[in-house]
Coordinates of C-alpha atoms in Angstrom, one line a residue:
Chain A
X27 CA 16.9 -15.1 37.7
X28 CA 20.4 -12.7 38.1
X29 CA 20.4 -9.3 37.4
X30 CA 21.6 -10.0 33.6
X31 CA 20.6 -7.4 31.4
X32 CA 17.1 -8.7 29.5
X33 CA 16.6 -7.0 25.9
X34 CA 13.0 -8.3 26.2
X35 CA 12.6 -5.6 29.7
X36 CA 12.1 -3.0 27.3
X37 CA 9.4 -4.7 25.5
X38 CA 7.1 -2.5 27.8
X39 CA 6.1 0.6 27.4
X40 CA 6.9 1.4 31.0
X41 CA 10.5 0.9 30.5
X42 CA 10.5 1.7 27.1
X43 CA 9.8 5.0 27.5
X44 CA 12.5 6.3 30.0
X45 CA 15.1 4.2 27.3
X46 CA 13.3 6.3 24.5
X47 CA 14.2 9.5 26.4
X48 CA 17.6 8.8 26.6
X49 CA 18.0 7.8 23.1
X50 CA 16.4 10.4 21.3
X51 CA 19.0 13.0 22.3
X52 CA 21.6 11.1 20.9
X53 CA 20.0 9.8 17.5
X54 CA 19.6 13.8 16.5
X55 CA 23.2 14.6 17.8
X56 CA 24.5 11.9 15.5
X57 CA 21.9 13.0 12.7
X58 CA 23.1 16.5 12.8
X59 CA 26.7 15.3 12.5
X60 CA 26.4 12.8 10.0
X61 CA 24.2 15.6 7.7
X62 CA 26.7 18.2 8.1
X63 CA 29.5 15.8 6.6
X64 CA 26.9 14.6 4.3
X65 CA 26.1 17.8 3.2
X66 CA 29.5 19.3 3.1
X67 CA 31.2 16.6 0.4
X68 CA 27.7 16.3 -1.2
X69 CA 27.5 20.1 -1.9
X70 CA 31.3 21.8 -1.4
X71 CA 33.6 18.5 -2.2
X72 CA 31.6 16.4 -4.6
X73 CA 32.5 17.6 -8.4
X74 CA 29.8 18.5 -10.4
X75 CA 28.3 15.5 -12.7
X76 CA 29.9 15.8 -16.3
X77 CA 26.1 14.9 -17.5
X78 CA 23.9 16.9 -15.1
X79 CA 26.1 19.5 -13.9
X80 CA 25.1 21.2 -10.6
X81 CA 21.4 19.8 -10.6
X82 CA 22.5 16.8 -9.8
X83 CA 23.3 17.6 -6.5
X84 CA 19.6 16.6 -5.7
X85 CA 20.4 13.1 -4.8
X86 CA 21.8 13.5 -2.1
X87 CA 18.3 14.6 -0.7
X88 CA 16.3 12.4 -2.9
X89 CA 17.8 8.8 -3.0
X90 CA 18.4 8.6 1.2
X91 CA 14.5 10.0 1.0
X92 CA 13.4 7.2 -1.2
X93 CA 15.8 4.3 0.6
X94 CA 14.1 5.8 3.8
X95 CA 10.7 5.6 2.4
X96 CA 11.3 1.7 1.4
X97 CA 13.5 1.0 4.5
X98 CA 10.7 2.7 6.6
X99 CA 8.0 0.6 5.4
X100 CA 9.4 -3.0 5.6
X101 CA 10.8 -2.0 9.4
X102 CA 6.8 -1.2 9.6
X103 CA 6.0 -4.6 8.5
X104 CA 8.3 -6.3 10.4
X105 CA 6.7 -4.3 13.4
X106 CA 3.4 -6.1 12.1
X107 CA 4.8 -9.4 11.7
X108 CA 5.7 -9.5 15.0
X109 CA 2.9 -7.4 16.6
X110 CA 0.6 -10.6 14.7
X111 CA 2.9 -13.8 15.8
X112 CA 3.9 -12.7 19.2
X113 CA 0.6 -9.9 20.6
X114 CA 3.1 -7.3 21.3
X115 CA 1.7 -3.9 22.6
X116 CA 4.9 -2.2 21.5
X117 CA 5.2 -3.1 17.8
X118 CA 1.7 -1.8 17.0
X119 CA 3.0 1.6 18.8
X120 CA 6.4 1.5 16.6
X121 CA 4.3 1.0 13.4
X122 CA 2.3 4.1 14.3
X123 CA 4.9 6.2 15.2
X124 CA 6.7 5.0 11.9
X125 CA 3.9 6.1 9.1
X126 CA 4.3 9.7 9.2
X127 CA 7.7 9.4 9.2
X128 CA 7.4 7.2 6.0
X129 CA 5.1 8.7 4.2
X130 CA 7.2 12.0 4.8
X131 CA 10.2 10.2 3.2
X132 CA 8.0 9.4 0.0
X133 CA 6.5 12.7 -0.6
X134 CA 10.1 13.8 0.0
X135 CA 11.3 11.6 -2.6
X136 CA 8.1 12.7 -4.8
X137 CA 8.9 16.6 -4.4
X138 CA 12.9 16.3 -4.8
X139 CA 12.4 13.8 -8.2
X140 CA 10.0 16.1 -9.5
X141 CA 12.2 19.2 -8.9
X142 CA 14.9 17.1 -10.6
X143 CA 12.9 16.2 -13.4
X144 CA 12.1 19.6 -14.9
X145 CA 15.5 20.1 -15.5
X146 CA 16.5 17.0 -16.7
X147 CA 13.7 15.5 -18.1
X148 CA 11.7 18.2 -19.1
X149 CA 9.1 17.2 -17.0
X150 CA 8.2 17.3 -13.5
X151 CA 6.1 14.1 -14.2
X152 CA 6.2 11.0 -15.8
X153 CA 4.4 7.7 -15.7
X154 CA 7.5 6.1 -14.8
X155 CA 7.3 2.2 -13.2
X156 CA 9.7 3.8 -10.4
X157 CA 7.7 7.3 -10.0
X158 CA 4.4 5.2 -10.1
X159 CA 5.2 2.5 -7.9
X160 CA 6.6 5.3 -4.8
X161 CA 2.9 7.4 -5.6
X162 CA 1.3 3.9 -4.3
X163 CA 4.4 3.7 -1.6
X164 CA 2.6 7.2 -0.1
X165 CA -0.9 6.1 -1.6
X166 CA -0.3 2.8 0.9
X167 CA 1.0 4.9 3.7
X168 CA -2.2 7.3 3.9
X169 CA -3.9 4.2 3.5
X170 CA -2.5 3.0 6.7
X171 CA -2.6 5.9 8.7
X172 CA -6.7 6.4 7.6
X173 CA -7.0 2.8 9.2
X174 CA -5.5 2.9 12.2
X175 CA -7.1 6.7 12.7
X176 CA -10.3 5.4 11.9
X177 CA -10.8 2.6 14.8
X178 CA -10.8 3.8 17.8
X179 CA -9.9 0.6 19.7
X180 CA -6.0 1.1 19.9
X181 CA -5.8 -3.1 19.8
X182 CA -8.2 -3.5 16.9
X183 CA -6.4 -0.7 15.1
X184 CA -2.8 -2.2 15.6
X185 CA -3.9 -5.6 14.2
X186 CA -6.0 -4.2 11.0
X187 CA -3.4 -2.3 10.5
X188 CA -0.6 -4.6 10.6
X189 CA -2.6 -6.8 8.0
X190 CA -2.8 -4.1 5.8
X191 CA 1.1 -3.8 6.0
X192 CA 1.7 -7.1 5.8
X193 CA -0.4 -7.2 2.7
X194 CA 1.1 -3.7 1.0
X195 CA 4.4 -5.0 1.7
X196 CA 4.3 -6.7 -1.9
X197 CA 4.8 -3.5 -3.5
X198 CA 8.4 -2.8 -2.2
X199 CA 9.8 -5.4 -4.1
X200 CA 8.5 -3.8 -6.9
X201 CA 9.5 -0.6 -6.7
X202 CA 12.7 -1.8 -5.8
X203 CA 13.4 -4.2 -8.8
X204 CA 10.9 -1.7 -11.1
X205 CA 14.0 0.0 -13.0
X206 CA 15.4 -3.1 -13.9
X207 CA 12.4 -4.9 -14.8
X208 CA 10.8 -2.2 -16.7
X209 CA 13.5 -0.1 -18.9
X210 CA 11.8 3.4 -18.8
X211 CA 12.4 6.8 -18.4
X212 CA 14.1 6.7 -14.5
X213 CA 17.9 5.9 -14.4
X214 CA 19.0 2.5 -12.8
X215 CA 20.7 2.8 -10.0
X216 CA 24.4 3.7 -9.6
X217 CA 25.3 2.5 -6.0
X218 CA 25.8 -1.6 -5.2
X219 CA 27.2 -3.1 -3.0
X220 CA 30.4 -4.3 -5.1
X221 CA 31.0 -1.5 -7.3
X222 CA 30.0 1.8 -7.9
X223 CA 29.5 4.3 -10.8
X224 CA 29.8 7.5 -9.2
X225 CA 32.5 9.7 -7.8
X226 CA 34.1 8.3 -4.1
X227 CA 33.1 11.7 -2.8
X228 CA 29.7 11.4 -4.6
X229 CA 29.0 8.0 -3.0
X230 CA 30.3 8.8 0.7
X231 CA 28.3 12.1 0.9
X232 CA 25.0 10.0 -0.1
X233 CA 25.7 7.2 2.1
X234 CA 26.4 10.1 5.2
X235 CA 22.8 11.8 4.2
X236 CA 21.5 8.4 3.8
X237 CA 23.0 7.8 7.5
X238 CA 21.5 11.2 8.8
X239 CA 18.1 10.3 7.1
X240 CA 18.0 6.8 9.1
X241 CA 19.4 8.5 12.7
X242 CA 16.8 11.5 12.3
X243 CA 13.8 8.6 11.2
X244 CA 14.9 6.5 14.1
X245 CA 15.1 9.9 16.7
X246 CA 11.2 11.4 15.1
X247 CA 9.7 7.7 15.4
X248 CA 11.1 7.1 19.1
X249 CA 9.1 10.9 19.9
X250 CA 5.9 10.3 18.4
X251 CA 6.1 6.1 20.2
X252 CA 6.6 7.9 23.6
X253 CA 3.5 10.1 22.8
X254 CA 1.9 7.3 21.6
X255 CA 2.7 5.1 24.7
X256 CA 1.5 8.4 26.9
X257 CA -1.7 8.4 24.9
X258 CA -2.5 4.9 25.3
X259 CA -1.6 4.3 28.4
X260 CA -3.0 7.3 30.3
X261 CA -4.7 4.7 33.0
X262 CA -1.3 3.5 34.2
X263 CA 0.5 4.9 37.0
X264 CA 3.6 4.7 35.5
X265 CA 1.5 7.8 32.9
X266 CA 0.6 9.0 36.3
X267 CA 3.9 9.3 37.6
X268 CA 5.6 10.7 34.6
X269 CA 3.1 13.2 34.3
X270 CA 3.0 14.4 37.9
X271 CA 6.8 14.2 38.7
X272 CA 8.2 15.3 35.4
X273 CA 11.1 13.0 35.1
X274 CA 12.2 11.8 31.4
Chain B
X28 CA -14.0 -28.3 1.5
X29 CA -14.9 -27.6 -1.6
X30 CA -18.9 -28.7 0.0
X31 CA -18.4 -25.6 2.2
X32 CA -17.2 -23.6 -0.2
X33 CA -20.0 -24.4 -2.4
X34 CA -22.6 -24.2 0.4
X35 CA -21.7 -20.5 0.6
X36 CA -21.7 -19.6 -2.8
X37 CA -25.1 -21.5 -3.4
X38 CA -26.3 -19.2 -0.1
X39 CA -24.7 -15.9 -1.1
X40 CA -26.3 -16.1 -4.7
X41 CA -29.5 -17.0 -3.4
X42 CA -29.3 -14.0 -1.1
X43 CA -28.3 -11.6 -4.2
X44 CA -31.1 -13.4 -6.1
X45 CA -33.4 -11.7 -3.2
X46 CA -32.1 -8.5 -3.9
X47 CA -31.6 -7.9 -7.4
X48 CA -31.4 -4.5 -7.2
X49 CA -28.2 -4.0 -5.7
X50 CA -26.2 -6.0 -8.6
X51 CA -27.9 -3.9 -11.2
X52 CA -27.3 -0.6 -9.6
X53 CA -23.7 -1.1 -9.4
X54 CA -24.0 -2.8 -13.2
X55 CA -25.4 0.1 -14.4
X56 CA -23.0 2.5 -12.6
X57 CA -20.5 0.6 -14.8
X58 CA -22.1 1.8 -18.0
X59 CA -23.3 4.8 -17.2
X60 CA -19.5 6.3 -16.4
X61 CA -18.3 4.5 -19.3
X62 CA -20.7 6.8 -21.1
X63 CA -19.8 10.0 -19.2
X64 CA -16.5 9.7 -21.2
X65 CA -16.9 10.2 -24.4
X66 CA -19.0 13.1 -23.0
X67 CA -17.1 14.9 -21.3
X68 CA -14.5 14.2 -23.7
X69 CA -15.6 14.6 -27.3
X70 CA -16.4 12.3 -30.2
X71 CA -13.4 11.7 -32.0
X72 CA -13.5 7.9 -32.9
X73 CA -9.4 7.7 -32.5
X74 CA -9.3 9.3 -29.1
X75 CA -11.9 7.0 -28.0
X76 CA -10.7 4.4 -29.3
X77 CA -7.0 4.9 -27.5
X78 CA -9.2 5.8 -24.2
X79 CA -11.1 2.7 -24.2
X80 CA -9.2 0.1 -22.2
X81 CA -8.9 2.7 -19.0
X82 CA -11.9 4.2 -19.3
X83 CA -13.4 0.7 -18.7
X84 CA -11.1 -0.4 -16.4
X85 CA -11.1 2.2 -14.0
X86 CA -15.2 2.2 -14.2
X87 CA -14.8 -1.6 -13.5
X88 CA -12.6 -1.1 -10.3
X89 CA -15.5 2.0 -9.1
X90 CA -17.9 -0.8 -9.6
X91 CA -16.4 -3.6 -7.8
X92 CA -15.6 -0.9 -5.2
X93 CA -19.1 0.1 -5.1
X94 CA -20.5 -3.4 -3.7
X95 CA -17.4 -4.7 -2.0
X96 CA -19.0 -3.1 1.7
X97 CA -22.1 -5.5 1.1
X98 CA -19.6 -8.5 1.0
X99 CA -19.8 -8.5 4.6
X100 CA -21.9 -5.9 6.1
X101 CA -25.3 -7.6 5.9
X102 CA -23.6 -10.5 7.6
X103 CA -22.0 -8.5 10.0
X104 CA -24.8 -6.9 11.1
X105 CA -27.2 -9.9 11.5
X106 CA -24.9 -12.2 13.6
X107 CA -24.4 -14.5 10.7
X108 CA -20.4 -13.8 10.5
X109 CA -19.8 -14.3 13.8
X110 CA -21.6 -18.1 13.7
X111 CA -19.8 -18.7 10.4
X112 CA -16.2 -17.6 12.5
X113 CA -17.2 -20.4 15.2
X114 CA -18.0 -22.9 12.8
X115 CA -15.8 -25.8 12.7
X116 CA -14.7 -24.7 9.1
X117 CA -11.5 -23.3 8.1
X118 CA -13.1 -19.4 8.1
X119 CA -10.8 -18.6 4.7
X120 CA -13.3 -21.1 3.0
X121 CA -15.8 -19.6 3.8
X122 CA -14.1 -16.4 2.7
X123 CA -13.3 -17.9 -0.8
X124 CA -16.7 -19.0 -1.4
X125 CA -17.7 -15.3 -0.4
X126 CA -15.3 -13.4 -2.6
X127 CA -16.6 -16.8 -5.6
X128 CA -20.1 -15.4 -5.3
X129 CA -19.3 -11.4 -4.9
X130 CA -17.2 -12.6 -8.8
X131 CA -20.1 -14.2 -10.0
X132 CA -22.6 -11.3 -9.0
X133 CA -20.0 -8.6 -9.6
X134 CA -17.4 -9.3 -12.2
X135 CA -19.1 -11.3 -14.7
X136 CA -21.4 -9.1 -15.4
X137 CA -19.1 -6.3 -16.0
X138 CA -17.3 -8.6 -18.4
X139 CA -20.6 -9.1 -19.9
X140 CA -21.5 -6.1 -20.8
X141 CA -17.9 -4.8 -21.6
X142 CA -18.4 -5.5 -25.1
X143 CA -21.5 -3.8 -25.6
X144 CA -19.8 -0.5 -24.5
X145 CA -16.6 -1.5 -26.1
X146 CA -18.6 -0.7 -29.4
X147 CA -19.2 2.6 -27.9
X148 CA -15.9 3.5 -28.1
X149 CA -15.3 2.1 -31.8
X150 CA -12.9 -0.8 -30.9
X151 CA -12.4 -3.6 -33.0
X152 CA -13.9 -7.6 -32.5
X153 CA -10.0 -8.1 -31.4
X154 CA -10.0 -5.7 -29.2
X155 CA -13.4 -6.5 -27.7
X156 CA -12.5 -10.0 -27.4
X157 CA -9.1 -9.4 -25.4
X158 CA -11.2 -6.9 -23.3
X159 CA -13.8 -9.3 -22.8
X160 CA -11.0 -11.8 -21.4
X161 CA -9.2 -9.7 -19.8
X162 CA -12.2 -8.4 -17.5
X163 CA -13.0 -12.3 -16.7
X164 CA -9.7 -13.2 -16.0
X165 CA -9.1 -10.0 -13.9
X166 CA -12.0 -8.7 -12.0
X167 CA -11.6 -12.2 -9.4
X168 CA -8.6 -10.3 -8.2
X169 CA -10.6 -7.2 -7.5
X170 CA -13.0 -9.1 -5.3
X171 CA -10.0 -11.2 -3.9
X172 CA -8.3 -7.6 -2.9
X173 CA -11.7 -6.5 -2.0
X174 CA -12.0 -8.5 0.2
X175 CA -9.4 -7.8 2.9
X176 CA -10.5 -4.2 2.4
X177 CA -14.0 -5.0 3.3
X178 CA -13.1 -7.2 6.3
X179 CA -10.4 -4.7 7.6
X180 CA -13.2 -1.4 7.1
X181 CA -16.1 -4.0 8.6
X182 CA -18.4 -1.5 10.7
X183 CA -15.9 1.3 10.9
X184 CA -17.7 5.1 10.8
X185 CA -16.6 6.1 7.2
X186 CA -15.9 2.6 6.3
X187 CA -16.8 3.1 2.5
X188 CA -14.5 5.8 1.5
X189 CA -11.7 4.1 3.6
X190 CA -12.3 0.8 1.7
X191 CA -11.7 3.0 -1.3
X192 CA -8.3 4.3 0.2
X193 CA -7.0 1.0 1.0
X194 CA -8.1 -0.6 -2.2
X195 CA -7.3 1.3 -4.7
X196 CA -3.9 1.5 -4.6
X197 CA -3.7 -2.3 -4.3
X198 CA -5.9 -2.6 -7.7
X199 CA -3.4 -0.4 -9.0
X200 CA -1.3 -3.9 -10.9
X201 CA -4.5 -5.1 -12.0
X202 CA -5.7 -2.2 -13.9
X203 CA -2.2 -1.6 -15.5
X204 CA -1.9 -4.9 -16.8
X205 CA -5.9 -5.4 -17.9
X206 CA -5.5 -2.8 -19.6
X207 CA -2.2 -3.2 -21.3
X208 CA -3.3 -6.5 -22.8
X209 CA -6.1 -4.3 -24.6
X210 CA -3.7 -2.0 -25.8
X211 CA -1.3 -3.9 -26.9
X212 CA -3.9 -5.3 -28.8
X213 CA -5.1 -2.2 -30.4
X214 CA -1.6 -1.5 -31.5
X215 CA -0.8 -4.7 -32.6
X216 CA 1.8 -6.2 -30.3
X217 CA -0.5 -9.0 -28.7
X218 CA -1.6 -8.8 -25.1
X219 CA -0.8 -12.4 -24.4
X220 CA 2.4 -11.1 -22.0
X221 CA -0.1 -8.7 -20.1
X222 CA -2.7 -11.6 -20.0
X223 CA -0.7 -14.2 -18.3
X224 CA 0.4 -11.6 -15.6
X225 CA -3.0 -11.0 -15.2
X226 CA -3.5 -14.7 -14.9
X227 CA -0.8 -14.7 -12.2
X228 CA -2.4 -11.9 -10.0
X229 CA -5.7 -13.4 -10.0
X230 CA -4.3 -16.6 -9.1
X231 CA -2.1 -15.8 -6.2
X232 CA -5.1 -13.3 -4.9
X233 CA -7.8 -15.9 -5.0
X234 CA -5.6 -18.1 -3.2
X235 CA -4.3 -15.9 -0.9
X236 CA -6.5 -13.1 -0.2
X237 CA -9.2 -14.8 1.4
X238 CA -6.7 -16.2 4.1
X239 CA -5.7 -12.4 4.7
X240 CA -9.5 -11.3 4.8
X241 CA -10.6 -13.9 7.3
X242 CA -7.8 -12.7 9.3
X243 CA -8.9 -9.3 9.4
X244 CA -12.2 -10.3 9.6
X245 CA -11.2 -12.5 13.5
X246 CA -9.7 -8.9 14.3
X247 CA -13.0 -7.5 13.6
X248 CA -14.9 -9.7 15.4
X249 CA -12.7 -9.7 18.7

């Protein structure tokens, strides 16, 4: 075969690691850039909400948190999926390196809706379908990272713990579709795909955190695979040689 | 398939019939937490009454929890698992009829003696009734769910409070909507909505679950 360029080369960890090394640098660098617009309309340009005033202002911390949280988990599944169908040492790695990540997202998501809630609500808590649904979102994700911490075969522990993903992955749906299908106490959602009910600055300054949030999961995850990939595969020489000659 | 299926209820049943011990233990588990309640947390007939549904739902999952390890351990550890996953047999078969005979030694009693402490807590023969129901028609989902816990924690150091991490949250649907359909009795509204979604979850668990288990269970194995 030519020298054509071969997405599936970088399905090694060997080569996936120097391409991690190179990326991570500039996933923060656009991170950075996209939160400091995000953060600039969200918190200088935005107006405040006629309804919630300044509070409001949360959201642009808490909704990218809770997308990320979803988002994070189904890219973990997908991971699983194809760790299962295909034997993949990589995907298992990705998954890993995804949970914390995820289950930072829905603590974060937790905290900010709770800090919103006293406010508004009146409550930092309430048996919501949406605020219920996330707590088994993190519930799942310390679920998953007890499981694959607990086996110490790295193969057995990528494979019980893609099941388990592939099996949780019910609940995302749910939380997803819970303020519509259950009319309680948290808000529908204002953003869609055709229309929107916020402000233009509003919107653009969540979608920018939203951006930041994905660039900086991406950048964290592709860290913790490359430990991950060190860990695992400290027999190699390719370990060896990164180890010993300190090149990226 | 349904002759395997049957061949491992009949030998999983015969196996708990050795050991009687272990269902009752986890049988009386189920009352004595149920009684803890109204302990801990007075008298009043109302309170209890309005507590009723998840106090015995949530001892019912703690139950089911409690023997779920046993579903496979024993066969784990004597070889018998690993002759039943080289058998010419679909191993999710085998699996249902498993999870059939954990129900039948597990659930149904619970549902059995749900009424008895239903009384304790001064619900009415509605109530008990729906309860009653509602524990038969959902605890097959909790050994369905069970299930993959128990194959994906099979010989793991710490495997039983694990189980319970993974589990749990899973049982989550299950407990909300077995005990809705008791209190929507209770207030009057008809837990027939609840019921049916139960119905659902139990259906598409049993069906599924044991397929998820048996894979876990090949990853175990390996």
């Amino acid at each position: 075969m030519k020298d054509r360029f071969n997405l599936y080369r970088f399905a090694s960890p060997a080569t996936f690691y120097p391409l991690a090394g190179a990326l991570i640098p500039y996933f923060f660098a656009v991170a950075v850039v996209f939160g400091l617009a995000g953060l600039y309309l969200g918190m200088l340009v935005a107006p405040t909400d006629f309804q919630q005033g300044e509070g409001y202002r949360i959201i642009f911390i808490h909704v990218p948190a809770s997308w990320m949280s979803m988002f994070i988990y189904l890219v973990m599944a997908g991971w699983a999926a194809i760790g299962l169908a295909f034997n993949t040492r990589l995907s298992g790695m990705m998954a890993q390196a995804l949970a914390p990540t995820g289950a930072l997202m829905a603590f974060l998501s937790l905290w900010t809706g709770a800090l919103w809630g006293k406010p508004m609500w009146g409550a930092w808590w309430v048996w919501d379908a949406r605020l219920t649904s996330e707590l088994i979102l993190l519930f799942l994700y310390i679920g998953y990272m007890a499981l694959t911490a607990a086996i110490d075969d790295a193969r057995r522990a990528d494979k019980a713990g893609g099941l388990l993903l592939l099996v949780g992955v019910v609940n995302v749906p749910i939380i997803y579709f819970s303020v519509k299908w259950w009319n309680t106490l948290h808000q529908g959602s204002s953003v869609n795909l055709t229309k929107s009910s916020m402000a233009e600055t509003m919107l653009w300054g969540m979608l920018l955190m939203a951006m930041c949030f994905w660039m900086y999961s991406i950048a964290v995850a592709l860290m913790r695979a490359r430990t991950i990939m060190l860990e695992r595969e400290r027999h190699t020489d390719w370990v060896k040689a990164v180890l010993t000659g300190g090149e990226k | 398939m349904l002759k395997i299926v049957m061949a491992v209820i009949g030998r999983d049943l015969k196996l708990a019939m050795r050991r009687q011990a272990d269902i009752v233990s986890a049988l009386f588990f189920f009352v004595i937490v149920v009684s803890l309640f109204p302990l801990g947390i007075g008298p009043e007939p109302d309170l209890l009454r309005k507590l009723a549904p998840g106090v015995l739902w949530v001892a019912a999952l703690l139950a089911t929890m409690l023997s779920l390890p046993r579903l496979f351990a024993d066969d784990h550890r004597d070889g018998t698992l690993e002759q039943l996953a080289l058998a010419p047999h679909p191993l999710g078969l085998v699996v249902t009829g498993k999870v059939i005979a954990h129900w039948l030694v597990s659930g149904l009693p619970l549902a059995l003696i749900a009424p008895v402490l239903g009384i304790q807590f001064d619900l009415s023969a509605d109530a008990l009734l729906v309860l009653t129901g509602a524990i038969l028609l959902g605890t097959p989902a909790l050994s369905g769910i069970g299930a993959i816990g128990a194959a994906l924690t099979l010989g793991l150091r710490g495997g039983g409070v694990l189980l319970s991490l993974l589990v749990l949250p899973l049982y989550i649907p299950v407990l909300i909507f077995g005990a809705g359909a008791v209190d929507a009795t209770v207030t009057g509204l008809g837990g027939e909505g609840h019921l049916s979604l139960l119905a659902a979850i139990t259906f598409a668990s049993v069906g599924f679950a044991p397929w998820a288990s048996a894979a876990a269970l090949k990853i175990a194995l390996e």
